[in-house]
Amino acid sequence: MPKLIPKRLSSHEENTRQVAKPELLSPAGTWDCARAAVENGADAIFFGLERFNARMRGKNFTVADLPELMAYLHSRGVKGYVTFNILVFSDEMADAEDFLRSIIAAGVDAAIVQDVGICRLIRRISPDFPIHASTQMSVTSEAGIEFARELGSSVVVLARETSLKEVGAIREKTIAAGTEVPIELFVHGALCVAYSGQCLTSESLGGRSANRGECAQACRLPYELYSNGKQVDLGDRRYLLSPQDLSGLDAMPEIIKNGVATLKIEGRLKAPEYVAAVTQVYRKALDDAWNEYVGATSDATAQSSSVGGTSSTSSATHPDPKYQLEMTFSRGLSDGWLNGIDNQKLVHARFGKKRGLRLGIVKSIEKDGVLLELEAPLKAGDGVVFDRGRPDEQEEGGRITSVDTRGRDSFVRFLNDSINWKRVNVGDTLFKTSDPALDKALRQSYEVEQPNYTRPITATVHGEPGKLLTLELRDEVGRVARSESTEPLQEAAKRALDDETLTKQLSRLGATPFHLASLDNRLVGNCHFPVSQINQLRRDAVDTLTALRREPLRWTLNHPRSSSSTSSSSSASTSSSAYPSSTLDSKASTIIPYLRSFEQLEAALTLPYRELYLELENPKHYKKAVELVHAAPGDKKIWVAPPRMFKTGEDWVVKQLTECGADGFLARNHEHLKSLSKFPLRGDFSLNVANHLTAEYLMERYQLQRLTASYDLNATQLAALLENAPANWFEITLHQHMPMFHMEHCVFCAFLSDGKDFRDCGRPCDKHSVSIKDRTGMLHPLKADAGCRNTVFNAKAQTGAEFAQDLLNFGVRHFRVEFLNESPEEVRDTLDRYERLLAGKLSGQSLWRELKLINQLGVTRGTLREK
């Protein structure tokens, strides 16, 4: 691991340097996983419950488990955070409130939250219960930190795409602005290729929303790449959207240096052996790096803030920590985005599932085994798999019976008939997927009768001859337990009680979750006291301290208000007057075309639309577009759609926007809400408005003209939203190519160049029209934006035309029709059909059949209820 060299700190480092030891946060989907995390040194765990969490396909705890679980965790000095990290619909708010009340009453340490409305609801329920802003909130800049802080967040989990350099810059800017919030960062585990909270792939392709905990992992499937209509030969690289797993092990010194407060390990769906292995490895790496950091900075504050534990296993279960990481679960390991963007390293594209440790290439095949030069250790009993470059097909593999060395090569033998040798070829790659000995050692780390990992306590002893002996034990967070003898101390005739004797007796904490860190001996005079009674004092104090730690946290819980606590019916009517209704007649409706090219724009300018939305890949072209629109007859207005994500340091994009002369902007992220606040704004779908509490907050706090409802809402859920908030707050997208993956990973750069990022890729996105082909034969268009972020759009447009009349009945008057690659003629024809639809001259069924569209609104069609 790289060492930190002591040096004089710059003003930047003075602002961003660490002042407290980071927390190590591990995943737990089951009791065994929780124990694995605790016994291997986690400072906190995060877990889901039976509802409202983003891992609904895995095992989860229940609300009924919370009292026992929290008592166990707190007795071991470990915090527990509940994941409430999904979007919540308006008709679920009452259930969500009940669920949150149970969570808060159980003494959970915090909730990890995605939904803005849920943040508001928590604050109505409890003024002091901690909220952690989930990575699903897509925070990538100081504006996002400020956004989350205003919602009451005490911790912000940054997007996985944030580099350590960007973390340092965000901390520096928030410290200077007085808006600093502790930052949590993923350091290990699976990487989503799309921005969390911004992936609509599972929804678009299968009616399962990632924002609702039902991700179908479409990123792990094989795809083919097409450029300018022709397939690109990529050899065995077919998993174009499947990143390697993240490993921040080597970056630990820089993680600490940049002031990260919590190191998060991904893996709530993983086995307890994985949790044990990764927690153990990162516990040691963090402790080692922290000790280096404290020594390098000579920072008294940092030293005094450092609290830690100790394990009965002083070193990792395997001498090579990376071996543990690769064997318990690995698709290959990389540093992700921690050290910036490297599109050549992020996705190797050769497989999308667990592979483990590469052993080498098969040189020859014999009757019951293969010959190869081993690149890693292998022994009898280990499990392996042969990779023939088609991981989506059935693969051969099994247990090893023996390994015989033949010079530099080794002959690996299998049980007779366990391998179909017709499916194994010379040149295949052999991977080690299982190490039973390692798994056994990992299980032994948490299947224990006595605690494996203990927390420090300090002991203070008071007394003098003729008075009672008093023992105080203080834990790592300041709780104090006191025990007092029933008999007074005696004057020592021979050897008096000394530090050595007291330390020996008070250190006998074997079956407890503690170890003695220090002793403060305040005895006066030469004291004598029986050892057996000292031991009893220790046991009494430990029991008291343990009971104190097991007590549930007491958060403030406000009494339930009327139904208006979760319904906006009262505020909706008030807010309705605060925001102007449609300027059109109450029965009129309007379509706003959403365009993505100058050709489409020119076509739309020939039509009688007063307002147009425009999204271009290069924001430098907006000024020209604005001039074109303003020069057209009819007093037309143009609203610009900026890049969907903003990362700290991309101020040049904002500058281009503010100087282009647009009539208004679609606010698509936290930066737009802040930097473009002097301009007319409308909230876009990427703000994830799924309920009325979110809508109310965004409309009132940021004075938005309107909002586009989240694309996660089906017709029924949209109806619930419209029943609880003014209809004139919203515009509904009736027609679009669903933006599926929105990602930092640049497919253009990774597979059409040899470059790492925009600086050396040669800009293939400017020269090629690219699509990816899925297993059904659909060619999904790929677009790059100003930040070199890629969006994969659904090949087929979808429509909510069937529900248009119902939406009109609800009072919706503003509708969006989005285009992607359509020709000017298609733009004109499509808009004409939707005009006739809203005028009652064309049925929704006829429209979607004639245009061959996907008949779907949001996740699934749903059923719009009558108002």
mmCIF file of N, CA and C in Angstrom, residues 32 35-36 39-40 272-274 276-277 280 317 435-448:
data_model
loop_
_atom_site.group_PDB
_atom_site.id
_atom_site.type_symbol
_atom_site.label_atom_id
_atom_site.label_comp_id
_atom_site.label_asym_id
_atom_site.label_seq_id
_atom_site.Cartn_x
_atom_site.Cartn_y
_atom_site.Cartn_z
ATOM 1 N N ASP A 32 -26.628 -13.721 9.759
ATOM 2 C CA ASP A 32 -25.250 -14.193 9.590
ATOM 3 C C ASP A 32 -24.358 -13.102 9.003
ATOM 4 N N ARG A 35 -23.583 -10.614 11.768
ATOM 5 C CA ARG A 35 -22.541 -11.136 12.666
ATOM 6 C C ARG A 35 -21.183 -11.126 11.983
ATOM 7 N N ALA A 36 -21.156 -11.467 10.695
ATOM 8 C CA ALA A 36 -19.886 -11.456 9.962
ATOM 9 C C ALA A 36 -19.279 -10.066 9.940
ATOM 10 N N GLU A 39 -18.151 -9.128 13.749
ATOM 11 C CA GLU A 39 -16.992 -9.867 14.248
ATOM 12 C C GLU A 39 -15.718 -9.591 13.452
ATOM 13 N N ASN A 40 -15.858 -8.905 12.335
ATOM 14 C CA ASN A 40 -14.669 -8.592 11.542
ATOM 15 C C ASN A 40 -14.360 -7.101 11.494
ATOM 16 N N PRO A 272 -22.543 -14.283 3.737
ATOM 17 C CA PRO A 272 -21.806 -13.814 4.916
ATOM 18 C C PRO A 272 -20.298 -13.973 4.780
ATOM 19 N N GLU A 273 -19.850 -14.976 4.025
ATOM 20 C CA GLU A 273 -18.398 -15.118 3.823
ATOM 21 C C GLU A 273 -17.824 -13.910 3.101
ATOM 22 N N TYR A 274 -18.582 -13.382 2.138
ATOM 23 C CA TYR A 274 -18.156 -12.157 1.445
ATOM 24 C C TYR A 274 -18.074 -11.002 2.429
ATOM 25 N N ALA A 276 -17.686 -11.065 5.640
ATOM 26 C CA ALA A 276 -16.562 -11.280 6.558
ATOM 27 C C ALA A 276 -15.239 -10.933 5.901
ATOM 28 N N ALA A 277 -15.044 -11.429 4.683
ATOM 29 C CA ALA A 277 -13.765 -11.232 3.998
ATOM 30 C C ALA A 277 -13.502 -9.764 3.717
ATOM 31 N N GLN A 280 -13.094 -7.603 6.900
ATOM 32 C CA GLN A 280 -11.798 -7.887 7.517
ATOM 33 C C GLN A 280 -10.654 -7.202 6.777
ATOM 34 N N THR A 317 -7.482 -13.412 7.149
ATOM 35 C CA THR A 317 -7.595 -14.866 7.080
ATOM 36 C C THR A 317 -6.637 -15.452 6.062
ATOM 37 N N ASP A 435 -12.791 -21.568 -2.870
ATOM 38 C CA ASP A 435 -11.718 -22.040 -1.993
ATOM 39 C C ASP A 435 -12.370 -22.455 -0.678
ATOM 40 N N PRO A 436 -12.713 -23.742 -0.515
ATOM 41 C CA PRO A 436 -13.403 -24.194 0.698
ATOM 42 C C PRO A 436 -12.633 -23.884 1.975
ATOM 43 N N ALA A 437 -11.309 -23.948 1.912
ATOM 44 C CA ALA A 437 -10.511 -23.666 3.110
ATOM 45 C C ALA A 437 -10.677 -22.207 3.532
ATOM 46 N N LEU A 438 -10.694 -21.298 2.571
ATOM 47 C CA LEU A 438 -10.904 -19.891 2.878
ATOM 48 C C LEU A 438 -12.312 -19.674 3.431
ATOM 49 N N ASP A 439 -13.307 -20.288 2.800
ATOM 50 C CA ASP A 439 -14.679 -20.141 3.277
ATOM 51 C C ASP A 439 -14.817 -20.629 4.718
ATOM 52 N N LYS A 440 -14.153 -21.733 5.040
ATOM 53 C CA LYS A 440 -14.208 -22.271 6.407
ATOM 54 C C LYS A 440 -13.585 -21.292 7.398
ATOM 55 N N ALA A 441 -12.433 -20.739 7.022
ATOM 56 C CA ALA A 441 -11.765 -19.775 7.907
ATOM 57 C C ALA A 441 -12.617 -18.528 8.107
ATOM 58 N N LEU A 442 -13.289 -18.099 7.045
ATOM 59 C CA LEU A 442 -14.143 -16.915 7.161
ATOM 60 C C LEU A 442 -15.352 -17.189 8.051
ATOM 61 N N ARG A 443 -15.936 -18.373 7.916
ATOM 62 C CA ARG A 443 -17.065 -18.722 8.789
ATOM 63 C C ARG A 443 -16.628 -18.774 10.246
ATOM 64 N N GLN A 444 -15.421 -19.272 10.460
ATOM 65 C CA GLN A 444 -14.911 -19.342 11.831
ATOM 66 C C GLN A 444 -14.694 -17.962 12.440
ATOM 67 N N SER A 445 -14.589 -16.937 11.598
ATOM 68 C CA SER A 445 -14.388 -15.587 12.118
ATOM 69 C C SER A 445 -15.659 -15.007 12.730
ATOM 70 N N TYR A 446 -16.828 -15.539 12.343
ATOM 71 C CA TYR A 446 -18.087 -14.998 12.896
ATOM 72 C C TYR A 446 -18.961 -16.039 13.571
ATOM 73 N N GLU A 447 -18.715 -17.332 13.338
ATOM 74 C CA GLU A 447 -19.437 -18.376 14.056
ATOM 75 C C GLU A 447 -18.653 -18.685 15.333
ATOM 76 N N VAL A 448 -18.728 -17.771 16.281
ATOM 77 C CA VAL A 448 -17.870 -17.816 17.466
ATOM 78 C C VAL A 448 -18.715 -17.771 18.732
#
